[in-house]
mmCIF file of C-alpha atoms in Angstrom:
data_model
loop_
_atom_site.group_PDB
_atom_site.id
_atom_site.type_symbol
_atom_site.label_atom_id
_atom_site.label_comp_id
_atom_site.label_asym_id
_atom_site.label_seq_id
_atom_site.Cartn_x
_atom_site.Cartn_y
_atom_site.Cartn_z
ATOM 1 C CA GLU A 144 -0.169 0.035 -0.080
ATOM 2 C CA ALA A 145 1.210 3.605 -1.040
ATOM 3 C CA GLU A 146 2.300 5.602 1.808
ATOM 4 C CA VAL A 147 3.533 9.146 2.381
ATOM 5 C CA ALA A 148 7.403 9.342 3.280
ATOM 6 C CA GLN A 149 8.788 11.762 5.501
ATOM 7 C CA SER A 150 12.439 12.234 6.555
ATOM 8 C CA PRO A 151 14.113 12.649 9.243
ATOM 9 C CA ARG A 152 11.663 11.096 11.690
ATOM 10 C CA TYR A 153 13.495 13.123 14.363
ATOM 11 C CA LYS A 154 15.498 16.341 14.561
ATOM 12 C CA ILE A 155 17.300 18.071 17.482
ATOM 13 C CA THR A 156 18.578 21.384 16.824
ATOM 14 C CA GLU A 157 19.842 24.569 18.638
ATOM 15 C CA LYS A 158 18.144 27.775 18.352
ATOM 16 C CA SER A 159 18.957 30.023 15.668
ATOM 17 C CA GLN A 160 20.077 26.872 13.294
ATOM 18 C CA ALA A 161 18.414 25.997 10.238
ATOM 19 C CA VAL A 162 16.449 22.815 9.624
ATOM 20 C CA ALA A 163 14.868 21.249 6.626
ATOM 21 C CA PHE A 164 12.443 18.420 6.102
ATOM 22 C CA TRP A 165 11.500 16.361 3.282
ATOM 23 C CA CYS A 166 8.182 14.927 2.268
ATOM 24 C CA ASP A 167 7.352 12.506 -0.788
ATOM 25 C CA PRO A 168 3.594 12.389 -1.348
ATOM 26 C CA ILE A 169 1.763 9.334 -2.503
ATOM 27 C CA SER A 170 2.479 8.989 -6.238
ATOM 28 C CA GLY A 171 -0.180 10.688 -8.264
ATOM 29 C CA HIS A 172 -1.525 12.896 -5.689
ATOM 30 C CA ALA A 173 -1.705 16.368 -6.894
ATOM 31 C CA THR A 174 -2.453 18.026 -3.187
ATOM 32 C CA LEU A 175 0.615 18.354 -0.859
ATOM 33 C CA TYR A 176 -0.210 19.710 2.838
ATOM 34 C CA TRP A 177 2.122 20.544 5.513
ATOM 35 C CA TYR A 178 1.172 20.724 9.176
ATOM 36 C CA ARG A 179 2.468 21.456 12.473
ATOM 37 C CA GLN A 180 1.152 19.678 15.504
ATOM 38 C CA ILE A 181 1.986 21.116 19.221
ATOM 39 C CA LEU A 182 2.021 18.421 21.490
ATOM 40 C CA GLY A 183 -1.733 17.804 22.828
ATOM 41 C CA GLN A 184 -3.171 19.900 20.107
ATOM 42 C CA GLY A 185 -4.647 18.956 16.710
ATOM 43 C CA PRO A 186 -2.625 19.364 13.522
ATOM 44 C CA GLU A 187 -2.769 23.338 12.088
ATOM 45 C CA LEU A 188 -2.110 23.869 8.394
ATOM 46 C CA LEU A 189 0.922 25.470 7.324
ATOM 47 C CA VAL A 190 1.245 25.679 3.769
ATOM 48 C CA GLN A 191 -0.638 23.876 0.912
ATOM 49 C CA PHE A 192 0.391 22.962 -2.707
ATOM 50 C CA GLN A 193 -1.597 21.965 -5.900
ATOM 51 C CA ASP A 194 1.043 20.397 -8.017
ATOM 52 C CA GLU A 195 4.031 22.883 -7.637
ATOM 53 C CA SER A 196 1.896 25.965 -6.774
ATOM 54 C CA VAL A 197 1.306 27.495 -3.250
ATOM 55 C CA VAL A 198 -2.342 27.845 -2.973
ATOM 56 C CA ASP A 199 -2.682 28.661 0.858
ATOM 57 C CA ASP A 200 0.369 29.590 3.164
ATOM 58 C CA SER A 201 -1.525 31.962 5.263
ATOM 59 C CA GLN A 202 -0.321 30.650 8.223
ATOM 60 C CA LEU A 203 3.312 30.004 7.406
ATOM 61 C CA PRO A 204 5.588 32.057 9.228
ATOM 62 C CA LYS A 205 7.243 33.781 6.115
ATOM 63 C CA ASP A 206 10.075 35.374 8.076
ATOM 64 C CA ARG A 207 11.424 31.741 8.981
ATOM 65 C CA PHE A 208 9.686 29.378 7.111
ATOM 66 C CA SER A 209 9.759 28.551 3.868
ATOM 67 C CA ALA A 210 8.480 25.591 1.573
ATOM 68 C CA GLU A 211 8.742 24.443 -2.134
ATOM 69 C CA ARG A 212 7.501 21.792 -4.422
ATOM 70 C CA LEU A 213 9.610 22.634 -7.330
ATOM 71 C CA LYS A 214 8.324 19.689 -9.696
ATOM 72 C CA GLY A 215 5.203 19.093 -8.009
ATOM 73 C CA VAL A 216 6.263 15.659 -6.527
ATOM 74 C CA ASP A 217 8.280 15.896 -3.488
ATOM 75 C CA SER A 218 8.460 18.822 -1.156
ATOM 76 C CA THR A 219 10.771 20.449 1.363
ATOM 77 C CA LEU A 220 9.794 22.790 4.399
ATOM 78 C CA LYS A 221 12.876 24.646 5.842
ATOM 79 C CA ILE A 222 12.970 26.549 8.908
ATOM 80 C CA GLN A 223 15.650 29.261 9.257
ATOM 81 C CA PRO A 224 16.425 30.132 12.068
ATOM 82 C CA ALA A 225 14.628 27.667 14.406
ATOM 83 C CA GLU A 226 13.160 28.993 17.526
ATOM 84 C CA LEU A 227 12.259 27.328 21.014
ATOM 85 C CA GLY A 228 8.544 27.287 19.937
ATOM 86 C CA ASP A 229 9.244 25.557 16.662
ATOM 87 C CA SER A 230 9.461 22.492 18.771
ATOM 88 C CA ALA A 231 6.672 20.358 17.477
ATOM 89 C CA MET A 232 5.728 17.475 15.110
ATOM 90 C CA TYR A 233 5.615 18.491 11.580
ATOM 91 C CA LEU A 234 3.151 16.288 9.254
ATOM 92 C CA CYS A 235 3.057 16.018 5.575
ATOM 93 C CA ALA A 236 -0.448 14.980 3.796
ATOM 94 C CA SER A 237 -1.131 14.201 0.355
ATOM 95 C CA SER A 238 -4.568 13.967 -1.587
ATOM 96 C CA PHE A 239 -5.377 13.171 -5.051
ATOM 97 C CA HIS A 240 -7.259 15.936 -5.351
ATOM 98 C CA TYR A 241 -8.060 19.052 -3.131
ATOM 99 C CA GLN A 242 -11.272 17.911 -1.947
ATOM 100 C CA GLU A 243 -10.545 14.090 -1.352
ATOM 101 C CA THR A 244 -9.082 12.105 1.847
ATOM 102 C CA GLN A 245 -5.774 13.189 3.094
ATOM 103 C CA TYR A 246 -3.341 10.465 3.692
ATOM 104 C CA PHE A 247 -0.778 11.616 6.192
ATOM 105 C CA GLY A 248 3.079 10.560 6.633
ATOM 106 C CA PRO A 249 4.815 9.539 9.920
ATOM 107 C CA GLY A 250 5.866 13.058 10.651
ATOM 108 C CA THR A 251 9.073 14.896 11.639
ATOM 109 C CA ARG A 252 9.308 15.563 15.544
ATOM 110 C CA LEU A 253 11.497 18.355 15.932
ATOM 111 C CA LEU A 254 13.219 19.240 19.303
ATOM 112 C CA VAL A 255 14.762 22.960 19.441
ATOM 113 C CA LEU A 256 17.089 23.580 22.422
ATOM 114 C CA ALA B 43 -13.743 30.453 10.592
ATOM 115 C CA GLN B 44 -14.894 27.008 11.095
ATOM 116 C CA THR B 45 -14.159 25.600 14.556
ATOM 117 C CA VAL B 46 -14.315 21.861 16.190
ATOM 118 C CA THR B 47 -14.552 21.234 19.466
ATOM 119 C CA GLN B 48 -13.682 17.689 21.200
ATOM 120 C CA SER B 49 -14.871 17.929 24.704
ATOM 121 C CA GLN B 50 -13.416 14.769 26.110
ATOM 122 C CA PRO B 51 -9.541 15.283 26.342
ATOM 123 C CA GLU B 52 -9.258 11.371 27.463
ATOM 124 C CA MET B 53 -11.381 8.341 27.841
ATOM 125 C CA SER B 54 -10.872 4.675 28.285
ATOM 126 C CA VAL B 55 -13.084 1.733 27.902
ATOM 127 C CA GLN B 56 -12.684 -2.142 28.565
ATOM 128 C CA GLU B 57 -11.966 -4.199 25.756
ATOM 129 C CA ALA B 58 -14.724 -5.388 23.892
ATOM 130 C CA GLU B 59 -17.008 -3.024 25.147
ATOM 131 C CA THR B 60 -18.321 0.151 23.071
ATOM 132 C CA VAL B 61 -17.235 3.775 23.645
ATOM 133 C CA THR B 62 -18.751 7.116 21.917
ATOM 134 C CA LEU B 63 -16.236 9.963 21.192
ATOM 135 C CA SER B 64 -17.861 13.337 21.069
ATOM 136 C CA CYS B 65 -17.471 16.345 18.277
ATOM 137 C CA THR B 66 -19.303 19.294 17.688
ATOM 138 C CA TYR B 67 -18.474 21.900 15.213
ATOM 139 C CA ASP B 68 -19.416 25.319 14.298
ATOM 140 C CA THR B 69 -20.016 26.433 10.653
ATOM 141 C CA SER B 70 -22.291 28.457 8.433
ATOM 142 C CA GLU B 71 -21.391 26.238 5.483
ATOM 143 C CA SER B 72 -24.166 24.170 4.328
ATOM 144 C CA ASN B 73 -21.910 21.586 2.411
ATOM 145 C CA TYR B 74 -18.673 20.249 3.839
ATOM 146 C CA TYR B 75 -17.267 16.896 4.685
ATOM 147 C CA LEU B 76 -16.593 15.769 8.473
ATOM 148 C CA PHE B 77 -13.876 12.845 9.529
ATOM 149 C CA TRP B 78 -12.295 11.000 12.429
ATOM 150 C CA TYR B 79 -8.465 10.195 12.257
ATOM 151 C CA LYS B 80 -6.855 8.044 14.472
ATOM 152 C CA GLN B 81 -2.982 8.634 15.776
ATOM 153 C CA PRO B 82 -1.626 5.540 17.469
ATOM 154 C CA PRO B 83 1.243 6.331 19.632
ATOM 155 C CA SER B 84 4.410 6.918 17.654
ATOM 156 C CA ARG B 85 2.495 6.001 14.557
ATOM 157 C CA GLN B 86 1.028 8.104 11.747
ATOM 158 C CA MET B 87 -2.408 9.388 11.500
ATOM 159 C CA ILE B 88 -4.790 7.049 9.403
ATOM 160 C CA LEU B 89 -8.462 8.054 8.549
ATOM 161 C CA VAL B 90 -11.050 6.322 10.491
ATOM 162 C CA ILE B 91 -14.261 7.566 8.654
ATOM 163 C CA ARG B 92 -15.652 10.082 6.603
ATOM 164 C CA GLN B 93 -19.203 11.864 6.159
ATOM 165 C CA GLU B 94 -20.509 14.273 3.398
ATOM 166 C CA ALA B 95 -22.713 16.481 5.003
ATOM 167 C CA TYR B 96 -25.394 16.300 2.192
ATOM 168 C CA LYS B 97 -25.924 12.810 2.893
ATOM 169 C CA GLN B 98 -28.011 12.007 5.883
ATOM 170 C CA GLN B 99 -27.185 8.429 5.929
ATOM 171 C CA ASN B 100 -24.524 7.828 9.036
ATOM 172 C CA ALA B 101 -21.168 6.624 7.719
ATOM 173 C CA THR B 102 -20.091 3.222 9.154
ATOM 174 C CA GLU B 103 -16.565 1.398 8.634
ATOM 175 C CA ASN B 104 -16.743 -2.071 10.364
ATOM 176 C CA ARG B 105 -16.741 -1.656 14.039
ATOM 177 C CA PHE B 106 -16.724 2.591 13.572
ATOM 178 C CA SER B 107 -19.673 4.260 13.038
ATOM 179 C CA VAL B 108 -20.695 7.904 13.226
ATOM 180 C CA ASN B 109 -23.640 9.942 14.738
ATOM 181 C CA PHE B 110 -24.121 12.767 12.448
ATOM 182 C CA GLN B 111 -26.650 15.268 13.756
ATOM 183 C CA LYS B 112 -26.534 18.267 11.336
ATOM 184 C CA ALA B 113 -28.856 20.684 12.789
ATOM 185 C CA ALA B 114 -27.266 20.260 16.054
ATOM 186 C CA LYS B 115 -23.607 20.468 14.479
ATOM 187 C CA SER B 116 -22.731 17.195 16.197
ATOM 188 C CA PHE B 117 -20.409 14.194 14.951
ATOM 189 C CA SER B 118 -20.002 11.634 17.546
ATOM 190 C CA LEU B 119 -17.895 8.373 16.880
ATOM 191 C CA LYS B 120 -19.047 5.027 18.031
ATOM 192 C CA ILE B 121 -16.445 2.012 18.579
ATOM 193 C CA SER B 122 -18.201 -1.110 18.898
ATOM 194 C CA ASP B 123 -16.146 -4.193 20.379
ATOM 195 C CA SER B 124 -13.035 -2.106 21.309
ATOM 196 C CA GLN B 125 -9.658 -3.874 20.768
ATOM 197 C CA LEU B 126 -6.313 -3.068 22.265
ATOM 198 C CA GLY B 127 -5.118 -1.733 18.757
ATOM 199 C CA ASP B 128 -7.841 1.083 19.328
ATOM 200 C CA THR B 129 -5.887 2.430 21.892
ATOM 201 C CA ALA B 130 -4.881 5.991 20.246
ATOM 202 C CA MET B 131 -5.436 9.909 19.922
ATOM 203 C CA TYR B 132 -8.559 10.210 17.894
ATOM 204 C CA PHE B 133 -9.295 13.870 15.896
ATOM 205 C CA CYS B 134 -12.481 15.006 14.600
ATOM 206 C CA ALA B 135 -11.914 17.364 11.602
ATOM 207 C CA PHE B 136 -13.964 19.480 9.135
ATOM 208 C CA MET B 137 -13.460 20.600 5.628
ATOM 209 C CA LYS B 138 -15.632 23.120 3.878
ATOM 210 C CA HIS B 139 -16.679 21.939 0.455
ATOM 211 C CA GLY B 140 -15.389 23.523 -2.675
ATOM 212 C CA GLY B 141 -12.017 25.543 -3.499
ATOM 213 C CA ASN B 142 -8.783 24.704 -1.730
ATOM 214 C CA THR B 143 -9.537 24.447 2.105
ATOM 215 C CA PRO B 144 -7.706 22.689 4.719
ATOM 216 C CA LEU B 145 -8.741 20.206 7.144
ATOM 217 C CA VAL B 146 -9.778 22.181 10.623
ATOM 218 C CA PHE B 147 -9.101 19.731 13.557
ATOM 219 C CA GLY B 148 -10.538 19.391 17.146
ATOM 220 C CA LYS B 149 -7.790 18.843 19.946
ATOM 221 C CA GLY B 150 -8.139 15.393 20.084
ATOM 222 C CA THR B 151 -9.394 12.695 22.684
ATOM 223 C CA ARG B 152 -6.752 10.135 24.028
ATOM 224 C CA LEU B 153 -8.759 6.627 24.105
ATOM 225 C CA SER B 154 -7.142 3.964 25.787
ATOM 226 C CA VAL B 155 -8.904 0.550 25.680
ATOM 227 C CA ILE B 156 -7.789 -1.521 28.905
ATOM 228 C CA ALA B 157 -7.818 -5.382 28.643
#
């Protein structure tokens, strides 16, 4: 069964360093989402791609976060510089179409010291 | 803006028993989708069940069923014959119909199934 892949699974970094997360969606899925999940909370959308285009990044802190999906397949989420408050689980999800069911990857757990 | 409320932070149930998780939502939309997702400890989130608001019939998936009350804006999940593998965080989520709209999640309910 096809799955969403994410790496790394865990990342520990120091404040002010740069970090990057990678996501490979299910093959053929045009829509890709990055969510942030703070411990004890539900996920919140950071950015949504339709193919290679950003369709919603209203909740992305653009002074430090960036996201790209250059060829409309895999995607990278970057944080520079990382802050203590960025410690969270970063989830990637994909769907065949933007109104279809979203399938989630295992997530990257980030700890900023 | 849409909001999703899960009023039970934690619940427990004996193996083989039935448990119901509550979810309410607030929206002015008439057409939308509702979901229950399960997030087991240290494992990825998976879809449990999906309901289209225009369908009056409640969705079911094996031991999982929902009670969708559109007028009351309520969407509860019933798990029958609970199994140890049902232990997880359960998230209720809302998605507006039409356009590029994200999932809006509740804060989750931690369910423990006890042997």
